[in-house]
Amino acid sequence: MLTVLRVHLPSDIPIVGCELTPYVLLRRPDKPVTTDDVTEFNPVDGHFLRYKWYRIQSDKKVAVCSVHPSEQATLQCLGCLKAKIPIAKSYHCSPKCFSAAWQHHRVLHERAASTGNENGNDEEEVFGRFNSTGSTGSGVVNLSLSGSQSSSSLTNGATTLYPPTVTQRNGGETWFEVGRSKTYTPTADDIGHVLKFECVVVDAETKSPVGHSNSILTSCVIPAPSPSPRRLISVSGVDVPGHLDMDGSISSAGTFTVLSYNILSDAYATNELYSYCPSWALSWAYRRQNLLREIVGYRADIVCLQEVQSDHFEEFFAPELDKYGYQALFKRKTAEVEFNKAAQSLTDAVVPTAQKKTALNRLVKDNVALIAVLEAKFSNQGVDNLGKRQLVCVANTHVNVHQDLKDVKLWQVHTLLKGLEKIAASADIPMLVCGDFNSVPGSAPHALLAMGKVDQMHPDLAVDPLQILRPVSKLTHQLPLVSAYSSFARVGLGLGLEQRRKMDPATNEPLFTNCTRDFISTHDYIFYSADSLSVESLLELLDEDSLRKDTALPSPEWSSDHIALLAEFRCKPRNRR
């Protein structure tokens, strides 16, 4: 006899757009205990499992806080309603929440005013008449929401599953059946409502339930947090029209965009490391959907991701990105290839036999680099270059993280650059070097990338127990690499000037690309060959204060502890030969 022993959910807080997959523990006649599914098409001992999902809808309408989505809203911003900002962003759980979020929240008003209102009077009406309500400078109202709206159709996504059925009404609650599969993806109709999952053993012949049903209730469904879109800023100080969303391409004619993003491996996204982030926002079920929305929303032509687990690539990213037209290449972390091949060759060549084991233990890590030569599907070249293939060489890497292995970091970067030099010598094509280098601006690896050499007195060179960095004069390369984001340091006016304030004037790099509660610095870069490419625009940088004020990274809005970098490039005309 098939028996259900237990059902539970990985997280009891359901989020719109994030699939819920219950854990169902079974006892089968042929196996003691299993979590394998038993469907109507593969019954066991004449029985199978039937699943149902219900939305428990109360007569009282519930709104949730836009900042703390697990909390019920008590305040609503009138300015949002006036500016026709999506209503979900107008709710707050307390005056303190609204006040603390005001610096970020007012940006929504300003952007709505600049795009939706052509004269200053409308903006003044939105902001001015509420100034007396509090120190925040915007109007709020207490929420007293009543009444309910019953869903007229049962859908999960865009497809109607079956005719709507009101299963049960008890007092002020109505249970609507919303799904008949093991998994369910909450929709906007579910926001503020509790979901119920029910599992029962069914006789395959009579189709009748056998025994009692097993069920579990969730917390109220919350909307997926949506951070304000990051704009693409021209390095000449002129804002590129439109935001980075799915409404249209962000690139100008004749250009292409490159995204580099460390998405934070699930193996590292632990409650111990990121205790300030809600556990539901750390779950991979939530983060993968939020990361995918962010990545595809940038509409980059080339995407370089770091910290992608092999199972996540095969089961999620590869098939999902394929839906958006991306052909993915993946290199697994391993102890046998990439930098480790070079480590083996180096120790064989320069390390004494007695020290080889120690040397390999230090040099052999699981870091990898992926190099691909890509060809443009559509020519962006001018009339003079019609018929010529447009190629670009892209390197994506994640350098060793340990701070006490500065020699290994530098050696890995040098090894990568020497490999790229060989490609450059055989083909005159643009170069892009992207990734998380785990090296701050001004460090030896950064100096090698940006300057083509390392000063012999650089303090990082003091750590070299195997003498693999000697002579220092060999730590050079001839690639004309420039950091894309250093272009912000050369911007004079407009929105670009705002970005300069988020740059380190000493290094011409962003103040941070990695921001947790305990650490903030820059580790991520997009380098390009300046002789063949020019930077047109850059994805705006985030503000440190707004990130660290509440939770730092990761957070419900941003699902990695790193920020994404994106640059728009234009190929320079090549000299005729």
XYZ file of C-alpha atoms in Angstrom:
577
model
C 0.000 0.000 0.000
C 1.235 3.483 -0.887
C 1.390 5.748 2.166
C 2.185 9.467 2.509
C 4.335 9.971 5.594
C 4.979 13.709 5.451
C 4.624 16.822 3.289
C 6.448 20.110 3.705
C 7.753 23.077 1.716
C 11.387 24.269 1.590
C 10.077 27.747 2.461
C 6.655 28.597 3.864
C 6.717 32.100 2.287
C 5.503 31.861 -1.328
C 6.566 34.543 -3.799
C 4.838 35.485 -7.041
C 6.582 33.884 -9.993
C 8.644 31.423 -7.917
C 7.641 27.793 -8.320
C 6.615 25.920 -5.176
C 7.750 22.289 -5.081
C 6.546 20.403 -1.991
C 8.606 17.667 -0.423
C 6.461 14.511 -0.223
C 7.848 11.576 1.761
C 6.296 8.231 0.782
C 6.396 4.625 1.872
C 6.092 2.296 -1.118
C 5.615 -1.477 -1.045
C 8.843 -1.995 -3.008
C 10.908 0.634 -1.146
C 10.978 1.549 2.556
C 10.925 5.341 2.093
C 11.188 7.499 -1.035
C 10.485 10.966 -2.406
C 9.893 9.718 -5.980
C 6.664 10.935 -7.514
C 3.880 8.411 -8.236
C 1.592 9.667 -10.978
C -1.555 8.317 -12.572
C 0.558 7.166 -15.521
C 2.936 5.089 -13.370
C 0.867 3.803 -10.424
C 2.411 1.658 -7.724
C 0.459 -1.317 -6.435
C -2.687 0.079 -8.062
C -2.390 3.514 -6.458
C -1.111 6.975 -7.337
C -0.918 10.460 -5.784
C -3.356 13.273 -6.514
C -2.349 16.841 -5.779
C -4.404 20.001 -5.376
C -3.607 23.604 -4.551
C -6.074 26.035 -3.009
C -6.103 29.759 -2.442
C -7.692 30.641 0.871
C -9.337 33.970 0.188
C -10.613 36.085 3.043
C -13.305 38.744 2.808
C -10.696 41.193 4.084
C -8.350 42.455 1.397
C -4.696 42.400 2.436
C -1.881 44.588 1.091
C 1.786 43.850 1.746
C 4.706 46.197 2.378
C 6.804 47.031 -0.687
C 9.997 47.137 1.413
C 9.315 44.226 3.775
C 7.035 41.976 1.696
C 6.498 39.497 4.517
C 4.787 42.270 6.541
C 1.227 43.538 6.104
C 0.979 47.115 4.876
C -0.515 49.827 7.099
C 0.413 52.920 5.052
C 0.033 53.933 1.434
C 1.917 56.713 -0.368
C -0.482 59.119 -2.074
C 2.327 60.450 -4.252
C 2.626 57.020 -5.889
C -1.063 57.016 -6.746
C -0.841 60.511 -8.214
C 2.235 59.617 -10.268
C 0.592 56.373 -11.439
C 3.436 54.281 -10.027
C 2.520 50.560 -9.726
C 0.305 50.331 -6.672
C 2.351 47.530 -5.080
C 5.234 49.998 -4.611
C 3.033 52.433 -2.651
C 2.526 50.232 0.416
C 4.582 50.364 3.635
C 4.292 48.491 6.903
C 4.960 51.428 9.262
C 5.852 55.136 9.326
C 9.404 54.135 10.254
C 9.591 51.879 7.189
C 8.340 54.670 4.921
C 10.732 57.228 6.404
C 13.740 54.914 6.144
C 12.919 54.071 2.529
C 12.195 57.649 1.467
C 15.572 58.403 -0.137
C 15.119 55.425 -2.454
C 11.334 55.802 -2.758
C 11.416 59.401 -3.944
C 13.473 58.304 -6.948
C 10.357 56.478 -8.166
C 8.431 59.755 -7.950
C 11.156 61.739 -9.690
C 11.445 59.288 -12.558
C 7.678 59.101 -12.955
C 7.496 62.890 -12.982
C 10.273 63.239 -15.550
C 8.724 60.711 -17.928
C 5.011 61.270 -17.325
C 4.709 64.996 -16.574
C 5.863 67.639 -18.996
C 5.464 70.655 -16.681
C 6.587 71.453 -13.170
C 3.095 72.096 -11.810
C 2.126 68.436 -11.812
C 5.279 67.470 -9.961
C 4.668 70.242 -7.443
C 1.166 68.930 -6.876
C 2.495 65.457 -6.194
C 5.103 66.563 -3.676
C 4.079 69.983 -2.416
C 0.689 69.485 -0.876
C 1.887 66.666 1.360
C 4.910 68.414 2.862
C 3.118 69.120 6.128
C 2.389 65.447 6.821
C 5.837 64.582 8.051
C 9.558 64.977 7.705
C 9.720 62.646 4.713
C 8.065 65.179 2.419
C 5.436 62.899 0.908
C 1.857 61.973 1.706
C 0.714 58.699 3.242
C -2.667 57.345 4.235
C -3.586 54.673 6.745
C -4.879 51.552 5.056
C -8.319 50.315 5.968
C -9.027 47.841 3.206
C -12.155 45.767 3.100
C -14.093 43.721 0.593
C -12.759 41.052 -1.700
C -12.679 40.244 -5.361
C -13.105 36.626 -6.310
C -11.051 35.332 -9.184
C -13.213 34.576 -12.185
C -10.854 32.020 -13.652
C -8.325 29.545 -12.376
C -4.968 30.044 -13.985
C -1.344 29.397 -13.213
C 0.443 31.796 -15.507
C -1.325 32.657 -18.756
C -2.998 29.313 -19.405
C -6.378 28.428 -17.926
C -6.102 25.019 -16.303
C -9.791 24.176 -15.877
C -13.108 25.864 -15.016
C -13.111 27.738 -11.678
C -14.442 25.880 -8.668
C -15.317 27.244 -5.245
C -14.428 24.281 -3.112
C -15.588 25.461 0.265
C -16.784 28.567 2.050
C -16.410 28.747 5.812
C -17.393 31.949 7.562
C -15.404 34.743 5.983
C -13.094 32.420 4.010
C -13.447 30.935 0.547
C -11.176 28.183 -0.776
C -10.517 28.383 -4.514
C -8.900 25.444 -6.269
C -6.003 26.888 -8.288
C -3.856 23.922 -9.290
C -3.833 20.153 -9.828
C -0.147 19.364 -10.149
C 2.566 18.777 -7.592
C 4.139 22.164 -8.254
C 2.463 25.563 -8.305
C 3.686 29.014 -9.259
C 1.892 31.805 -7.358
C 0.388 34.592 -9.451
C -0.543 38.183 -8.722
C -4.063 36.994 -7.836
C -2.579 35.096 -4.881
C -0.895 38.107 -3.236
C -1.971 38.466 0.391
C -3.626 35.055 0.501
C -2.658 31.758 2.120
C -2.159 28.739 -0.126
C -2.984 25.176 0.807
C -1.303 22.108 -0.706
C -3.160 18.819 -0.492
C -1.872 15.341 -1.291
C -3.935 12.134 -1.191
C -3.479 8.500 -2.258
C -5.965 7.503 -4.972
C -7.110 4.078 -6.186
C -6.050 3.806 -9.839
C -9.151 1.812 -10.812
C -11.935 3.641 -8.972
C -10.209 7.048 -8.899
C -11.403 7.373 -5.306
C -9.237 8.655 -2.419
C -7.819 6.052 -0.080
C -7.336 7.140 3.515
C -6.998 10.713 4.739
C -5.397 13.576 2.816
C -2.159 15.271 3.851
C -2.055 19.038 3.613
C 0.080 22.028 4.504
C -0.607 25.771 4.641
C 1.757 28.501 3.498
C 2.152 32.031 4.753
C 0.533 34.812 2.734
C 1.817 35.084 -0.825
C 4.059 38.112 -1.320
C 4.966 39.933 -4.531
C 8.426 39.440 -5.934
C 10.492 42.413 -4.733
C 11.395 44.615 -7.661
C 14.303 47.046 -7.319
C 14.298 50.246 -9.315
C 15.722 49.581 -12.789
C 19.341 50.512 -13.302
C 19.839 52.934 -16.157
C 22.373 52.746 -18.952
C 24.475 55.918 -18.721
C 26.352 57.357 -21.686
C 29.993 58.067 -20.915
C 29.431 61.447 -22.544
C 26.938 62.260 -19.805
C 23.780 61.809 -21.855
C 21.226 59.342 -20.530
C 20.392 56.566 -22.958
C 16.612 56.647 -23.633
C 14.589 54.061 -21.747
C 15.349 51.690 -18.904
C 16.910 48.264 -19.067
C 13.801 46.134 -19.384
C 12.048 43.784 -21.751
C 10.313 46.567 -23.668
C 13.104 47.008 -26.193
C 16.776 46.810 -26.976
C 19.088 49.067 -25.008
C 21.914 49.114 -27.531
C 22.465 51.808 -30.105
C 22.921 50.829 -33.731
C 26.369 49.431 -34.422
C 27.124 48.528 -30.794
C 26.958 45.455 -28.561
C 26.622 44.962 -24.803
C 28.524 42.733 -22.372
C 27.311 41.696 -18.914
C 29.541 40.290 -16.144
C 27.886 38.999 -12.975
C 28.895 36.823 -10.022
C 25.501 35.379 -9.117
C 26.529 33.882 -5.723
C 26.589 30.104 -5.724
C 23.851 28.422 -3.706
C 26.576 26.514 -1.871
C 27.780 29.819 -0.364
C 24.357 31.425 0.227
C 23.998 30.281 3.823
C 22.136 31.813 6.756
C 25.401 31.831 8.687
C 27.143 34.049 6.135
C 24.146 36.241 5.325
C 22.078 36.275 8.502
C 20.691 39.717 7.628
C 18.936 38.382 4.506
C 15.536 36.670 5.022
C 15.842 32.906 4.645
C 13.197 32.818 1.917
C 15.216 35.329 -0.119
C 18.316 33.102 0.237
C 16.554 29.983 -1.027
C 17.664 28.892 -4.473
C 14.033 28.477 -5.587
C 13.584 32.224 -5.122
C 17.055 33.461 -6.086
C 17.205 31.611 -9.391
C 14.007 33.231 -10.639
C 15.052 36.670 -9.401
C 18.500 36.328 -10.970
C 17.031 35.159 -14.263
C 14.632 38.121 -14.364
C 17.547 40.475 -13.754
C 19.896 38.854 -16.269
C 17.457 38.663 -19.176
C 16.147 42.138 -18.334
C 19.531 43.633 -19.214
C 19.196 42.188 -22.746
C 22.974 41.906 -23.053
C 24.436 40.485 -26.249
C 27.158 38.650 -24.301
C 26.649 37.368 -20.742
C 29.513 36.238 -18.466
C 28.410 34.600 -15.208
C 30.519 33.396 -12.305
C 29.738 30.983 -9.432
C 27.316 28.933 -11.515
C 26.955 25.409 -10.126
C 27.043 22.649 -12.733
C 23.607 21.257 -11.815
C 22.114 24.745 -11.865
C 23.577 25.350 -15.306
C 22.293 22.089 -16.754
C 18.875 22.076 -15.092
C 18.035 25.778 -15.058
C 20.243 28.396 -16.696
C 21.002 26.596 -19.966
C 17.354 25.751 -20.790
C 15.952 29.045 -19.474
C 18.494 31.254 -21.254
C 17.912 29.249 -24.422
C 14.332 30.553 -24.385
C 15.761 34.050 -24.766
C 18.072 33.110 -27.621
C 21.301 32.541 -25.669
C 23.661 29.706 -26.536
C 25.540 28.875 -23.350
C 29.079 27.600 -22.737
C 30.020 26.252 -19.328
C 33.265 25.326 -17.585
C 32.992 23.388 -14.355
C 35.348 24.003 -11.434
C 37.690 21.043 -11.404
C 40.980 19.824 -9.995
C 42.309 18.596 -13.332
C 42.220 21.330 -15.965
C 42.625 25.015 -16.784
C 44.898 26.868 -14.307
C 45.946 23.546 -12.792
C 47.475 22.351 -16.044
C 49.620 25.441 -16.015
C 50.434 24.809 -12.333
C 51.665 21.303 -13.154
C 53.816 22.608 -16.008
C 55.265 25.356 -13.826
C 56.226 23.059 -10.964
C 57.789 20.562 -13.355
C 59.884 23.320 -14.886
C 61.057 25.504 -11.992
C 60.320 23.863 -8.620
C 62.885 21.497 -7.066
C 61.703 17.895 -6.729
C 61.585 18.037 -2.917
C 59.169 20.980 -3.046
C 56.875 19.788 -5.839
C 54.168 18.420 -3.525
C 54.098 21.616 -1.474
C 54.071 23.709 -4.620
C 51.181 21.797 -6.161
C 49.167 22.012 -2.926
C 49.544 25.766 -3.078
C 48.991 26.280 -6.806
C 46.418 23.626 -7.663
C 43.017 25.183 -6.983
C 39.647 24.673 -8.638
C 39.588 28.018 -10.447
C 38.909 28.078 -14.160
C 38.830 30.457 -17.090
C 36.623 30.190 -20.144
C 37.783 31.793 -23.403
C 35.536 31.952 -26.453
C 35.882 33.600 -29.846
C 32.480 34.837 -30.985
C 31.263 36.027 -34.370
C 28.592 38.690 -34.732
C 25.329 37.262 -36.096
C 24.517 40.619 -37.665
C 27.156 42.938 -39.046
C 27.486 46.275 -37.267
C 30.250 47.474 -39.548
C 30.132 50.421 -41.880
C 30.114 50.402 -45.656
C 33.900 50.128 -45.820
C 33.796 46.806 -43.946
C 30.879 45.108 -45.680
C 31.412 41.382 -46.022
C 34.029 41.188 -43.261
C 33.433 38.889 -40.297
C 33.205 40.672 -36.952
C 34.917 38.599 -34.260
C 35.505 39.223 -30.575
C 37.475 37.202 -28.028
C 35.790 36.974 -24.607
C 37.455 35.646 -21.447
C 35.433 34.923 -18.303
C 37.127 33.909 -15.063
C 36.805 33.633 -11.293
C 40.185 34.004 -9.599
C 41.108 32.385 -6.275
C 39.491 34.038 -3.272
C 41.976 33.385 -0.440
C 43.670 36.585 0.711
C 46.794 34.762 1.932
C 47.434 33.415 -1.585
C 48.310 36.689 -3.284
C 51.008 34.983 -5.320
C 48.476 32.470 -6.653
C 46.014 35.214 -7.593
C 48.669 37.096 -9.536
C 49.993 33.953 -11.166
C 46.481 32.941 -12.303
C 45.830 36.371 -13.839
C 49.249 36.367 -15.536
C 48.600 32.878 -16.919
C 45.256 33.988 -18.359
C 46.762 37.080 -19.971
C 49.570 35.095 -21.557
C 46.968 32.771 -23.067
C 45.098 35.743 -24.470
C 48.329 37.173 -25.886
C 48.774 34.018 -27.941
C 45.287 34.452 -29.392
C 45.954 38.137 -30.102
C 49.170 37.226 -31.913
C 47.323 34.880 -34.256
C 44.220 37.003 -34.877
C 43.694 40.746 -34.907
C 40.402 40.814 -32.982
C 38.961 42.815 -30.047
C 39.493 41.399 -26.564
C 37.200 41.387 -23.511
C 38.327 40.111 -20.111
C 35.473 39.766 -17.604
C 35.022 38.236 -14.200
C 35.405 38.235 -10.449
C 39.149 38.605 -9.887
C 38.901 38.718 -6.078
C 41.399 41.550 -6.295
C 40.825 45.131 -5.216
C 41.825 48.138 -7.337
C 45.511 48.831 -6.889
C 46.382 45.223 -6.084
C 49.046 43.471 -8.146
C 46.535 41.510 -10.303
C 44.607 44.712 -11.030
C 47.820 46.575 -11.850
C 48.865 43.823 -14.246
C 45.513 43.936 -16.015
C 45.211 47.723 -16.193
C 48.853 48.806 -16.557
C 50.397 45.824 -18.299
C 53.005 45.377 -15.554
C 53.548 45.252 -11.783
C 55.831 47.623 -9.927
C 58.811 45.744 -8.497
C 58.151 47.296 -5.074
C 54.471 46.340 -4.971
C 53.644 44.937 -1.505
C 51.749 41.961 -2.967
C 55.037 40.614 -4.323
C 56.279 40.030 -0.775
C 54.149 36.868 -0.692
C 55.952 34.452 -3.017
C 57.187 31.381 -1.109
C 57.699 29.341 -4.285
C 59.400 32.166 -6.196
C 56.925 31.707 -9.038
C 56.741 35.474 -9.583
C 60.471 35.899 -10.171
C 61.863 37.683 -11.960
C 59.241 40.404 -11.564
C 60.157 41.714 -14.995
C 58.302 38.761 -16.543
C 54.988 39.978 -15.058
C 53.967 41.914 -18.135
C 51.654 41.658 -21.117
C 51.208 43.616 -24.339
C 47.396 43.685 -24.518
C 46.046 47.283 -24.542
C 43.498 46.565 -21.796
C 41.446 49.286 -20.090
C 38.793 48.899 -17.400
C 35.408 49.799 -18.904
C 34.105 51.461 -15.747
C 37.101 53.795 -15.610
C 35.237 55.683 -18.342
C 32.971 57.124 -15.649
C 35.983 58.910 -14.197
C 36.335 60.865 -17.441
C 32.692 61.947 -17.676
C 32.132 65.660 -17.185
C 28.434 66.546 -16.922
C 24.929 65.132 -16.592
C 24.079 61.726 -15.152
C 27.658 60.584 -15.675
C 28.782 63.143 -13.115
C 26.506 61.473 -10.589
C 28.286 58.195 -11.319
C 31.711 59.796 -10.756
C 30.742 60.224 -7.095
C 30.445 56.447 -6.902
C 34.004 56.003 -8.211
C 37.312 55.865 -6.356
C 39.329 58.824 -7.713
C 42.595 57.129 -6.751
C 41.998 54.042 -8.907
C 39.256 55.136 -11.354
C 37.239 52.058 -10.398
C 33.803 51.728 -8.707
C 33.793 52.126 -4.925
C 32.303 48.641 -4.710
C 30.986 45.726 -6.726
C 30.713 43.404 -3.706
C 28.721 44.684 -0.725
C 27.878 42.612 2.344
C 27.382 43.752 5.907
C 30.972 42.787 6.754
C 32.788 43.574 3.511
C 32.595 46.188 0.801
C 35.021 46.588 -2.094
C 35.506 46.080 -5.824
C 36.380 42.632 -7.151
C 34.597 42.581 -10.520
C 35.782 44.132 -13.775
C 35.195 44.301 -17.520
C 38.464 45.004 -19.344
C 38.547 45.694 -23.082
C 41.193 46.238 -25.767
C 41.207 49.999 -26.242
C 42.799 49.855 -29.693
C 39.783 48.092 -31.186
C 36.830 48.963 -28.924
C 35.382 52.125 -27.390
C 32.933 52.377 -24.483
C 29.623 53.984 -25.362
C 27.597 53.464 -22.172
C 27.757 51.789 -18.771
C 25.158 50.357 -16.410
C 24.745 52.782 -13.530
C 26.380 51.903 -10.222
C 24.401 51.310 -7.040
C 24.545 53.599 -4.049
C 26.327 52.203 -1.004
C 24.106 53.944 1.540
C 20.868 52.609 0.082
C 22.257 49.059 -0.001
C 23.736 48.943 3.490
C 20.992 50.881 5.253
C 18.815 47.821 5.575
C 20.307 44.489 4.570
C 23.317 44.991 2.262
C 23.687 42.206 -0.320
C 22.185 39.755 -0.993
C 18.682 41.051 -0.297
C 15.130 40.291 -1.425
C 15.633 42.763 -4.271
C 19.162 41.785 -5.351
C 19.910 38.058 -5.146
C 23.721 38.156 -5.180
C 26.303 39.743 -2.923
C 27.840 41.230 -6.088
C 26.328 43.746 -8.487
C 26.098 43.175 -12.214
C 28.379 45.174 -14.516
C 27.347 45.973 -18.073
C 29.127 47.924 -20.787
C 28.080 48.930 -24.282
C 30.924 48.854 -26.818
C 31.476 50.033 -30.360
C 34.085 48.492 -32.638
C 36.618 50.980 -33.924
C 37.306 51.057 -37.653
C 40.291 48.869 -38.484
C 43.160 50.278 -40.535
C 43.368 48.980 -44.073
C 46.389 46.914 -44.885
